[in-house]
Coordinates of C-alpha atoms and ligand atoms in Angstrom, one line a residue:
M229 CA 0.1 -0.2 0.1
G230 CA 1.6 3.0 -0.5
K231 CA 1.8 6.8 2.0
F232 CA -0.4 9.4 1.9
I233 CA 1.4 12.3 2.3
V234 CA -0.6 15.6 2.7
I235 CA 0.7 19.3 2.3
E236 CA -1.0 22.1 4.1
G237 CA -0.7 26.1 4.8
I238 CA -2.4 29.2 4.0
D239 CA -3.0 30.4 0.5
R240 CA 0.9 32.0 -1.1
S241 CA 2.5 29.7 1.6
G242 CA 3.7 27.8 -1.5
K243 CA 2.2 24.8 -1.1
S244 CA 1.6 23.7 -4.0
T245 CA 5.6 24.3 -4.8
L246 CA 6.6 22.8 -2.3
A247 CA 4.0 18.7 -3.1
R248 CA 5.3 19.3 -6.9
N249 CA 8.8 19.7 -5.7
I250 CA 8.6 16.7 -3.5
A251 CA 6.6 14.3 -6.1
I252 CA 9.8 15.4 -8.9
D253 CA 12.6 14.6 -5.8
L254 CA 10.9 11.4 -5.0
Q255 CA 10.2 10.2 -8.1
N256 CA 13.8 11.1 -9.0
R257 CA 14.6 8.2 -6.0
G258 CA 12.6 5.9 -8.2
K259 CA 9.6 6.6 -6.4
S260 CA 6.4 6.2 -8.5
V261 CA 4.1 9.6 -7.0
F262 CA 0.5 10.4 -7.8
L263 CA 0.2 14.1 -6.9
T264 CA -3.3 15.4 -6.9
H265 CA -5.0 17.8 -4.9
E266 CA -8.5 19.6 -3.6
P267 CA -10.2 21.5 -4.8
T268 CA -10.0 18.3 -7.1
S269 CA -11.1 19.7 -11.2
Y270 CA -14.4 18.4 -10.5
F271 CA -15.3 20.7 -7.4
D272 CA -17.9 22.0 -8.7
S273 CA -18.1 20.6 -12.6
G274 CA -16.8 24.2 -14.0
L275 CA -19.7 26.4 -12.7
D276 CA -17.0 28.6 -11.0
I277 CA -18.5 28.4 -7.9
L278 CA -15.9 29.5 -5.6
S279 CA -15.5 32.5 -7.5
K280 CA -19.4 33.3 -7.3
L281 CA -20.0 32.2 -3.8
K282 CA -18.8 34.4 -0.9
R283 CA -16.6 32.5 2.4
E284 CA -19.8 33.9 4.2
D285 CA -21.7 30.5 2.6
Y286 CA -19.8 28.8 4.7
M287 CA -22.2 25.9 5.3
I288 CA -22.7 25.8 1.5
L289 CA -19.3 25.3 1.0
L290 CA -18.2 22.8 3.7
A291 CA -20.4 20.6 2.3
M292 CA -19.3 20.9 -0.9
F293 CA -15.9 20.2 -0.3
I294 CA -17.2 16.8 1.9
R295 CA -18.9 16.1 -1.5
D296 CA -15.6 17.0 -3.5
R297 CA -13.5 14.7 -0.8
I298 CA -16.0 12.0 -0.6
E299 CA -15.5 11.3 -4.5
H300 CA -12.0 12.0 -4.4
N301 CA -11.2 9.6 -1.4
K302 CA -12.4 6.8 -4.2
Y303 CA -9.3 7.9 -6.5
I304 CA -7.0 8.7 -3.3
L305 CA -7.2 4.8 -2.0
K306 CA -6.9 3.3 -6.0
S307 CA -3.8 5.3 -6.5
M308 CA -2.8 4.3 -3.2
T309 CA -2.1 0.9 -4.7
E310 CA -0.9 1.3 -7.6
Y311 CA 2.0 3.6 -6.6
D312 CA 4.1 4.5 -3.7
F313 CA 3.6 8.0 -2.6
V314 CA 0.1 9.5 -2.9
I315 CA 0.2 13.6 -2.8
C316 CA -2.2 15.6 -2.0
D317 CA -2.4 19.6 -1.8
R318 CA -5.1 20.3 0.7
Y319 CA -6.9 17.6 2.6
S320 CA -9.3 17.7 5.4
L321 CA -6.9 20.6 7.4
S322 CA -7.9 22.9 4.3
S323 CA -12.1 22.9 5.9
L324 CA -11.8 22.6 9.4
A325 CA -9.9 26.0 8.6
Y326 CA -11.2 27.8 6.0
Q327 CA -14.9 27.1 6.9
G328 CA -13.9 27.3 10.4
V329 CA -12.8 31.0 10.3
F330 CA -16.8 31.4 10.4
L331 CA -18.3 27.7 12.2
K332 CA -16.1 28.7 14.7
E333 CA -18.3 32.1 15.7
H334 CA -21.4 29.4 16.6
F335 CA -19.4 28.0 19.6
K336 CA -18.8 29.3 22.8
D337 CA -17.0 26.8 24.4
Q338 CA -14.1 26.4 21.5
D339 CA -13.0 23.3 22.1
Q340 CA -16.4 22.1 21.7
F341 CA -16.1 23.5 18.1
Y342 CA -12.6 21.3 17.3
K343 CA -15.0 18.2 18.8
W344 CA -17.3 19.3 16.5
I345 CA -15.8 19.8 13.0
E346 CA -13.3 17.1 13.8
N347 CA -16.4 14.7 14.0
V348 CA -17.7 16.4 10.9
L349 CA -14.7 15.7 8.7
S350 CA -13.9 12.2 10.1
I351 CA -16.7 11.1 7.9
S352 CA -14.4 12.3 4.3
H353 CA -11.3 11.6 5.9
I354 CA -8.7 9.0 5.0
E355 CA -5.8 9.5 7.7
S356 CA -2.5 10.3 6.0
D357 CA 0.6 8.3 6.2
L358 CA 2.3 12.3 7.3
T359 CA 1.0 15.6 6.9
I360 CA 2.8 18.3 5.9
F361 CA 2.3 21.9 7.8
I362 CA 3.8 24.7 6.1
D363 CA 4.7 27.4 8.6
F364 CA 4.3 30.7 6.7
N365 CA 1.9 33.4 8.3
G366 CA 2.2 35.9 5.5
K367 CA 4.0 38.8 7.2
S368 CA 8.1 37.8 6.5
F369 CA 10.0 38.1 3.7
R370 CA 10.5 35.4 1.4
Q371 CA 13.7 34.7 -1.5
G372 CA 12.4 34.1 -4.3
N373 CA 14.3 33.6 -7.6
G374 CA 16.9 35.4 -5.8
E375 CA 14.8 38.7 -5.5
K376 CA 13.4 39.7 -2.1
R377 CA 9.6 40.1 -2.1
E378 CA 7.5 40.8 0.8
L379 CA 4.2 39.2 1.3
E380 CA 2.5 40.8 3.9
I381 CA -0.9 39.8 3.0
F382 CA -2.8 39.7 6.9
E383 CA -2.6 43.2 5.9
E384 CA -4.8 42.6 3.1
N385 CA -6.3 40.1 4.0
E386 CA -7.8 39.4 8.1
Y387 CA -9.6 36.4 7.2
L388 CA -6.6 34.4 5.8
K389 CA -4.8 35.5 9.3
N390 CA -8.5 34.1 10.7
V391 CA -7.2 31.1 8.4
Y392 CA -3.7 30.7 9.4
N393 CA -4.9 30.5 13.8
I394 CA -7.4 27.7 13.4
Y395 CA -5.0 26.0 11.2
T396 CA -2.6 26.5 14.4
E397 CA -4.5 25.8 16.7
A398 CA -5.9 22.7 15.2
I399 CA -2.3 20.6 14.8
K400 CA -1.6 22.2 18.5
R401 CA -4.6 20.1 19.5
G402 CA -3.5 17.5 16.9
I403 CA -6.8 17.0 15.1
F404 CA -5.7 15.0 11.8
F405 CA -2.3 15.6 12.3
N406 CA -1.1 12.0 13.4
Q407 CA 2.8 12.1 12.4
G408 CA 2.3 15.6 11.7
R409 CA 5.5 17.9 10.3
I410 CA 5.7 21.3 10.5
I411 CA 8.0 23.5 7.4
G412 CA 9.3 27.3 8.3
G413 CA 7.1 28.4 5.6
N414 CA 10.0 31.6 4.6
G415 CA 13.0 29.8 3.6
S416 CA 13.5 29.6 0.0
K417 CA 11.7 26.7 -2.5
E418 CA 15.1 24.3 -2.3
E419 CA 15.1 24.8 1.6
M420 CA 11.4 23.8 2.1
L421 CA 12.2 20.8 0.3
N422 CA 15.3 19.6 1.5
E423 CA 13.2 20.2 5.2
A424 CA 10.4 18.4 4.0
I425 CA 12.5 15.2 2.0
K426 CA 14.8 15.1 5.5
E427 CA 11.3 14.2 7.5
I428 CA 10.0 12.0 4.4
L429 CA 13.5 10.0 4.3
Q430 CA 13.5 9.6 7.6
I431 CA 10.0 8.5 8.3
F432 CA 9.0 6.2 5.4
H433 CA 13.1 4.6 5.2
I434 CA 13.8 5.6 2.4
Q435 CA 17.5 5.3 1.8
Ligands
TYD53 P1 -6.5 26.3 -4.0 O1 -6.4 25.3 -5.0 O2 -5.8 25.4 -3.0 O3 -6.1 27.7 -4.1 P2 -5.8 28.6 -5.7 O4 -6.4 28.9 -6.7 O5 -4.9 29.1 -5.6 O6 -4.6 27.4 -6.5 O7 -7.7 26.1 -2.5 C1 -8.5 26.8 -3.3 C2 -9.1 27.7 -2.6 O8 -10.6 26.8 -2.0 C3 -8.5 28.5 -1.3 O9 -9.1 30.2 -1.0 C4 -9.0 27.3 0.0 C5 -10.2 27.1 -0.1 N1 -10.7 25.8 0.4 C6 -11.6 25.8 1.3 O10 -11.6 26.6 1.6 N2 -11.9 24.6 1.5 C7 -11.3 23.5 1.5 O11 -11.7 22.4 2.0 C8 -10.4 23.0 0.5 C9 -9.9 21.9 -0.1 C10 -9.7 24.7 -0.2

């Protein structure tokens, strides 16, 4: 059975690049890799719902992301029998953090919120063999292609700041994060890949 690796982080954390680079690196080591992502390309059958709905339509979005995941799980499980690794760019923790920003407001007690959302999302969750969280808080400098870019996305986006906070709180609680690893999000693409690969080689006993 192939190993299931999930990559998580806020928008612009470098998640998709890291997922792709890990896939290439593992392939160069002779491993077969199936790279996939959520939302899937079947998410809304081309209706472009993500750009039409608002974040505040969190209940519809939650249901749609769960439905998408249930279908996606069939491909993930099948691919795990065919490949050494299945790498998924976003999974359950994304729904927890992104939809959680609004759902959380309905709970007086934070513990209850985390328990509730974990239960709801467990229905469509496949336990990963490794989840990597890119700890990028949007405030820092990022070295990219030799040029320094300042990404102050929190100042333009209060929402992402809340998403980040829920990610880190869920991770602290160990929700959907067993065998979890946190990768520094402020390094170069190469540094992030090296950090991730080091963990992967160790966890999966690859020479
Ligand atoms: P993504 O494809 O990662 O972003 P991009 O289009 O920049 O490559 O995801 C699209 C958006 O969907 C992103 O803002 C995160 C959001 N999202 C949720 O809100 N809940 C979820 O469960 C998932 C999987 C994504």
